[in-house]
Structure formats: structure tokens, C-alpha cells
Amino acid sequence: MKDKKFLITIDGTQFGEDEEDKVSLSTFGNFYKKDNVYYITYEESAATGFEGDVTSLVIDSDRMVTVNRTGVSNTHMVIEKGIRHMSHYTTDFGDIRLGIRADKIENQLNDNGGQLMLRYTLDIN
């Protein structure tokens, strides 16, 4: 199933102190399952500001999602329900250290696709 392209749609909402920013992105990428773990891989576009980078998600049930971005911006984030992980996030202005903690992970994926919902909090140190 690695060679088959799937339409991947990402809808996001970011909340600031007094503002809300909604983002929607659709792209084609790879989606497959190996050893009861789902993998999603897609190439970033100019719309995200990471054009040419490749983002991979590793979805381990409803417990944990790992996000890896490689290319100009290298990022490794572990998003786990109820546990705060520290991650490095590379930007044009340098590296940022992020704390990330999932409040909710809903995995409704199956071999034909489905939906993954993440609700998480980021803090910058």
C-alpha cells in the first residue's frame, strides 16, 4: 500500500490569547499500516511555509503520534496523551524548544483511510 497515493486533508485551529487562526491544507501523500501502526507521509507545500520538506506521522493507536519533518526544517515531536514531551523545532530564525502535551487523540483510521484528531498544547521555553 506504500505506492498508492491518498488525499490527506489537514484542518487546524490555533488559539492565542485573544485570537483564533484556522488553517486547511489538502495534499496527496502515502498512507499505510505496518505492525499495527499507521504511517502518513506527505511533502510540504509553499502554503505551509515548509515547501520541499517531508512530514511523516507515526500513529500508535489512541496513545501517541510522532511527527517528523525533514528537509530545510528538521523537527521531531512526540505527541502523547497526558504526557509533556520536549521537542526541537527548527525555524529560519533558529531552533526553538517546545513543550507539547496532548489533551486528546482520537484515532479512527482503518486500512482504507479515516480520521485522526489531535488536540494538544504547545509551550515555548
PDB file of C-alpha atoms in Angstrom:
ATOM      1  CA  MET A   1       0.000   0.000   0.000  1.00  0.00           C
ATOM      2  CA  LYS A   2       3.038   2.332   0.187  1.00  0.00           C
ATOM      3  CA  ASP A   3       2.872   3.185  -3.536  1.00  0.00           C
ATOM      4  CA  LYS A   4      -0.791   4.239  -3.520  1.00  0.00           C
ATOM      5  CA  LYS A   5      -1.416   7.981  -3.119  1.00  0.00           C
ATOM      6  CA  PHE A   6      -4.097   9.160  -0.717  1.00  0.00           C
ATOM      7  CA  LEU A   7      -5.680  12.592  -0.364  1.00  0.00           C
ATOM      8  CA  ILE A   8      -4.629  13.967   3.007  1.00  0.00           C
ATOM      9  CA  THR A   9      -6.591  16.879   4.457  1.00  0.00           C
ATOM     10  CA  ILE A  10      -5.350  18.766   7.492  1.00  0.00           C
ATOM     11  CA  ASP A  11      -7.689  21.164   9.287  1.00  0.00           C
ATOM     12  CA  GLY A  12      -6.169  23.050  12.166  1.00  0.00           C
ATOM     13  CA  THR A  13      -7.161  25.727  14.627  1.00  0.00           C
ATOM     14  CA  GLN A  14      -4.598  27.638  16.645  1.00  0.00           C
ATOM     15  CA  PHE A  15      -5.723  29.597  19.675  1.00  0.00           C
ATOM     16  CA  GLY A  16      -3.793  32.577  21.010  1.00  0.00           C
ATOM     17  CA  GLU A  17      -4.629  34.806  23.937  1.00  0.00           C
ATOM     18  CA  ASP A  18      -7.303  36.758  22.049  1.00  0.00           C
ATOM     19  CA  GLU A  19      -7.272  35.239  18.585  1.00  0.00           C
ATOM     20  CA  GLU A  20      -8.129  32.130  16.647  1.00  0.00           C
ATOM     21  CA  ASP A  21      -6.419  31.116  13.386  1.00  0.00           C
ATOM     22  CA  LYS A  22      -7.870  28.392  11.154  1.00  0.00           C
ATOM     23  CA  VAL A  23      -5.790  26.556   8.552  1.00  0.00           C
ATOM     24  CA  SER A  24      -6.803  23.964   5.967  1.00  0.00           C
ATOM     25  CA  LEU A  25      -4.468  22.046   3.660  1.00  0.00           C
ATOM     26  CA  SER A  26      -5.079  19.219   1.196  1.00  0.00           C
ATOM     27  CA  THR A  27      -2.269  17.295  -0.467  1.00  0.00           C
ATOM     28  CA  PHE A  28      -1.507  13.837  -1.762  1.00  0.00           C
ATOM     29  CA  GLY A  29       0.735  11.531   0.228  1.00  0.00           C
ATOM     30  CA  ASN A  30       1.319   7.984   1.365  1.00  0.00           C
ATOM     31  CA  PHE A  31      -0.743   6.141   3.959  1.00  0.00           C
ATOM     32  CA  TYR A  32      -0.070   2.606   5.079  1.00  0.00           C
ATOM     33  CA  LYS A  33      -0.132   0.238   8.043  1.00  0.00           C
ATOM     34  CA  LYS A  34       2.762  -1.877   9.295  1.00  0.00           C
ATOM     35  CA  ASP A  35       2.779  -3.940  12.510  1.00  0.00           C
ATOM     36  CA  ASN A  36      -0.498  -2.337  13.715  1.00  0.00           C
ATOM     37  CA  VAL A  37       0.952   1.176  13.360  1.00  0.00           C
ATOM     38  CA  TYR A  38      -0.300   3.649  10.733  1.00  0.00           C
ATOM     39  CA  TYR A  39       2.082   5.867   8.760  1.00  0.00           C
ATOM     40  CA  ILE A  40       1.230   9.066   6.874  1.00  0.00           C
ATOM     41  CA  THR A  41       3.882  10.798   4.758  1.00  0.00           C
ATOM     42  CA  TYR A  42       3.478  13.878   2.577  1.00  0.00           C
ATOM     43  CA  GLU A  43       5.544  16.643   1.009  1.00  0.00           C
ATOM     44  CA  GLU A  44       5.011  20.125   2.400  1.00  0.00           C
ATOM     45  CA  SER A  45       3.998  22.951   0.054  1.00  0.00           C
ATOM     46  CA  ALA A  46       4.535  26.697  -0.082  1.00  0.00           C
ATOM     47  CA  ALA A  47       1.180  27.066   1.713  1.00  0.00           C
ATOM     48  CA  THR A  48       2.724  25.708   4.923  1.00  0.00           C
ATOM     49  CA  GLY A  49       5.984  27.634   4.655  1.00  0.00           C
ATOM     50  CA  PHE A  50       7.974  24.383   4.558  1.00  0.00           C
ATOM     51  CA  GLU A  51       7.992  23.779   0.791  1.00  0.00           C
ATOM     52  CA  GLY A  52      10.018  20.702  -0.156  1.00  0.00           C
ATOM     53  CA  ASP A  53      10.202  19.296   3.374  1.00  0.00           C
ATOM     54  CA  VAL A  54       8.724  15.847   4.004  1.00  0.00           C
ATOM     55  CA  THR A  55       6.466  15.296   7.019  1.00  0.00           C
ATOM     56  CA  SER A  56       5.811  11.828   8.433  1.00  0.00           C
ATOM     57  CA  LEU A  57       3.317  10.878  11.117  1.00  0.00           C
ATOM     58  CA  VAL A  58       3.568   7.609  13.015  1.00  0.00           C
ATOM     59  CA  ILE A  59       0.227   6.840  14.687  1.00  0.00           C
ATOM     60  CA  ASP A  60       0.438   4.344  17.547  1.00  0.00           C
ATOM     61  CA  SER A  61      -3.233   3.716  18.490  1.00  0.00           C
ATOM     62  CA  ASP A  62      -5.009   6.414  20.551  1.00  0.00           C
ATOM     63  CA  ARG A  63      -1.977   6.901  22.758  1.00  0.00           C
ATOM     64  CA  MET A  64       0.796   8.525  20.767  1.00  0.00           C
ATOM     65  CA  VAL A  65       1.597  10.246  17.467  1.00  0.00           C
ATOM     66  CA  THR A  66       5.136  11.058  16.382  1.00  0.00           C
ATOM     67  CA  VAL A  67       5.680  13.841  13.831  1.00  0.00           C
ATOM     68  CA  ASN A  68       8.951  14.044  11.912  1.00  0.00           C
ATOM     69  CA  ARG A  69       9.734  16.762   9.377  1.00  0.00           C
ATOM     70  CA  THR A  70      12.919  16.527   7.317  1.00  0.00           C
ATOM     71  CA  GLY A  71      14.433  18.945   4.846  1.00  0.00           C
ATOM     72  CA  VAL A  72      15.269  22.589   5.463  1.00  0.00           C
ATOM     73  CA  SER A  73      13.325  22.466   8.740  1.00  0.00           C
ATOM     74  CA  ASN A  74      14.039  19.406  10.847  1.00  0.00           C
ATOM     75  CA  THR A  75      11.539  18.635  13.576  1.00  0.00           C
ATOM     76  CA  HIS A  76      10.804  15.650  15.801  1.00  0.00           C
ATOM     77  CA  MET A  77       7.715  15.900  18.012  1.00  0.00           C
ATOM     78  CA  VAL A  78       6.168  13.246  20.227  1.00  0.00           C
ATOM     79  CA  ILE A  79       2.506  13.920  20.960  1.00  0.00           C
ATOM     80  CA  GLU A  80       1.319  11.655  23.765  1.00  0.00           C
ATOM     81  CA  LYS A  81      -1.906  11.871  25.708  1.00  0.00           C
ATOM     82  CA  GLY A  82      -1.346  13.259  29.198  1.00  0.00           C
ATOM     83  CA  ILE A  83       2.461  13.419  28.965  1.00  0.00           C
ATOM     84  CA  ARG A  84       4.522  16.540  28.187  1.00  0.00           C
ATOM     85  CA  HIS A  85       7.429  15.923  25.813  1.00  0.00           C
ATOM     86  CA  MET A  86      10.149  18.397  24.863  1.00  0.00           C
ATOM     87  CA  SER A  87      10.897  18.802  21.155  1.00  0.00           C
ATOM     88  CA  HIS A  88      13.202  20.858  18.967  1.00  0.00           C
ATOM     89  CA  TYR A  89      11.578  22.907  16.225  1.00  0.00           C
ATOM     90  CA  THR A  90      13.839  24.407  13.559  1.00  0.00           C
ATOM     91  CA  THR A  91      12.864  27.760  12.035  1.00  0.00           C
ATOM     92  CA  ASP A  92      14.568  30.274   9.732  1.00  0.00           C
ATOM     93  CA  PHE A  93      15.444  32.233  12.872  1.00  0.00           C
ATOM     94  CA  GLY A  94      16.982  29.318  14.768  1.00  0.00           C
ATOM     95  CA  ASP A  95      15.908  26.411  16.932  1.00  0.00           C
ATOM     96  CA  ILE A  96      13.050  26.627  19.402  1.00  0.00           C
ATOM     97  CA  ARG A  97      12.477  24.245  22.265  1.00  0.00           C
ATOM     98  CA  LEU A  98       8.810  23.286  22.537  1.00  0.00           C
ATOM     99  CA  GLY A  99       6.870  21.510  25.222  1.00  0.00           C
ATOM    100  CA  ILE A 100       3.978  19.537  23.766  1.00  0.00           C
ATOM    101  CA  ARG A 101       1.206  17.693  25.599  1.00  0.00           C
ATOM    102  CA  ALA A 102      -1.810  16.003  24.013  1.00  0.00           C
ATOM    103  CA  ASP A 103      -5.152  16.564  25.659  1.00  0.00           C
ATOM    104  CA  LYS A 104      -6.939  14.295  23.198  1.00  0.00           C
ATOM    105  CA  ILE A 105      -6.011  11.793  20.495  1.00  0.00           C
ATOM    106  CA  GLU A 106      -8.835  10.174  18.532  1.00  0.00           C
ATOM    107  CA  ASN A 107      -7.663   7.580  16.024  1.00  0.00           C
ATOM    108  CA  GLN A 108     -10.419   6.489  13.640  1.00  0.00           C
ATOM    109  CA  LEU A 109      -8.056   5.188  10.951  1.00  0.00           C
ATOM    110  CA  ASN A 110      -8.511   1.903   9.138  1.00  0.00           C
ATOM    111  CA  ASP A 111      -6.801   0.321   6.146  1.00  0.00           C
ATOM    112  CA  ASN A 112      -8.869   2.476   3.762  1.00  0.00           C
ATOM    113  CA  GLY A 113      -8.230   5.836   5.455  1.00  0.00           C
ATOM    114  CA  GLY A 114     -10.258   7.533   8.141  1.00  0.00           C
ATOM    115  CA  GLN A 115      -9.739  10.401  10.528  1.00  0.00           C
ATOM    116  CA  LEU A 116      -7.150  11.335  13.150  1.00  0.00           C
ATOM    117  CA  MET A 117      -7.930  14.135  15.608  1.00  0.00           C
ATOM    118  CA  LEU A 118      -5.272  15.686  17.827  1.00  0.00           C
ATOM    119  CA  ARG A 119      -5.813  18.344  20.484  1.00  0.00           C
ATOM    120  CA  TYR A 120      -2.602  19.470  22.089  1.00  0.00           C
ATOM    121  CA  THR A 121      -0.969  22.342  23.906  1.00  0.00           C
ATOM    122  CA  LEU A 122       2.387  23.865  22.977  1.00  0.00           C
ATOM    123  CA  ASP A 123       4.581  25.920  25.254  1.00  0.00           C
ATOM    124  CA  ILE A 124       7.855  27.590  24.338  1.00  0.00           C
ATOM    125  CA  ASN A 125      10.910  27.577  26.580  1.00  0.00           C
TER     126      ASN A 125
END
